[in-house]
XYZ file of C-alpha atoms in Angstrom:
73
model
C 8.287 -4.878 -13.296
C 6.999 -3.819 -9.578
C 9.052 -4.588 -6.671
C 7.700 -4.814 -3.302
C 8.992 -2.051 -0.970
C 6.871 -2.677 2.222
C 4.684 -5.426 3.300
C 2.948 -5.599 6.670
C 0.168 -7.914 8.163
C -3.022 -6.652 9.760
C -3.115 -6.977 13.204
C -5.510 -9.916 12.678
C -3.383 -11.587 10.297
C -6.124 -11.988 7.734
C -4.715 -9.280 5.543
C -1.626 -8.412 3.981
C -0.833 -4.341 2.901
C 1.762 -4.319 0.050
C 3.317 -1.396 -1.399
C 5.091 -1.787 -4.635
C 7.188 0.704 -6.855
C 8.126 -0.058 -10.242
C 8.784 1.450 -13.724
C 5.014 1.985 -13.958
C 4.804 3.894 -10.719
C 3.797 2.859 -7.221
C 0.591 0.725 -6.158
C -1.006 -0.275 -2.605
C -2.681 -3.539 -2.191
C -4.909 -5.120 0.452
C -4.536 -8.793 -0.096
C -7.363 -11.064 1.571
C -5.174 -13.926 2.756
C -8.662 -16.280 3.509
C -10.231 -15.513 0.179
C -7.137 -15.346 -1.810
C -7.925 -12.213 -3.752
C -6.588 -8.331 -3.364
C -7.850 -4.810 -4.249
C -5.946 -1.584 -5.167
C -6.311 0.720 -2.536
C -4.077 3.579 -4.375
C -1.773 3.650 -7.518
C 0.138 6.487 -8.929
C 2.437 7.227 -11.804
C 4.877 8.940 -9.510
C 7.209 6.306 -7.145
C 7.753 6.552 -4.019
C 3.851 5.390 -1.780
C 4.232 3.580 1.112
C 1.540 2.275 3.479
C 0.529 0.606 6.496
C -2.442 -0.464 8.456
C -3.741 1.077 11.497
C -3.538 -1.281 14.743
C -7.136 -2.134 15.019
C -6.966 -3.186 10.788
C -9.843 -0.821 9.818
C -7.710 1.879 8.068
C -4.818 1.975 5.955
C -2.339 5.313 6.021
C -0.013 6.021 3.164
C 2.281 8.534 1.856
C 4.278 9.669 -1.399
C 7.118 11.084 -2.300
C 6.257 14.636 -3.568
C 8.199 17.278 -5.259
C 7.780 19.347 -1.950
C 8.214 16.498 0.571
C 5.944 13.964 1.781
C 2.154 14.137 1.094
C -0.579 11.497 2.888
C -2.497 9.518 0.645
């Protein structure tokens, strides 16, 4: 199973960026609330990816846990 680790709305409230962690790894999705669909922005078998939208909602920045620290994704 996957568990939500972080969920953040874009500034305009139209999308929700959700980071999940689970036994199969981590996934970051963007959910378009008006169209009721989602796309996977990032998926990795490692655990620990988190993401957040930029203030203008045009970008999503993420990081994942790595053996030697955090890496941007």
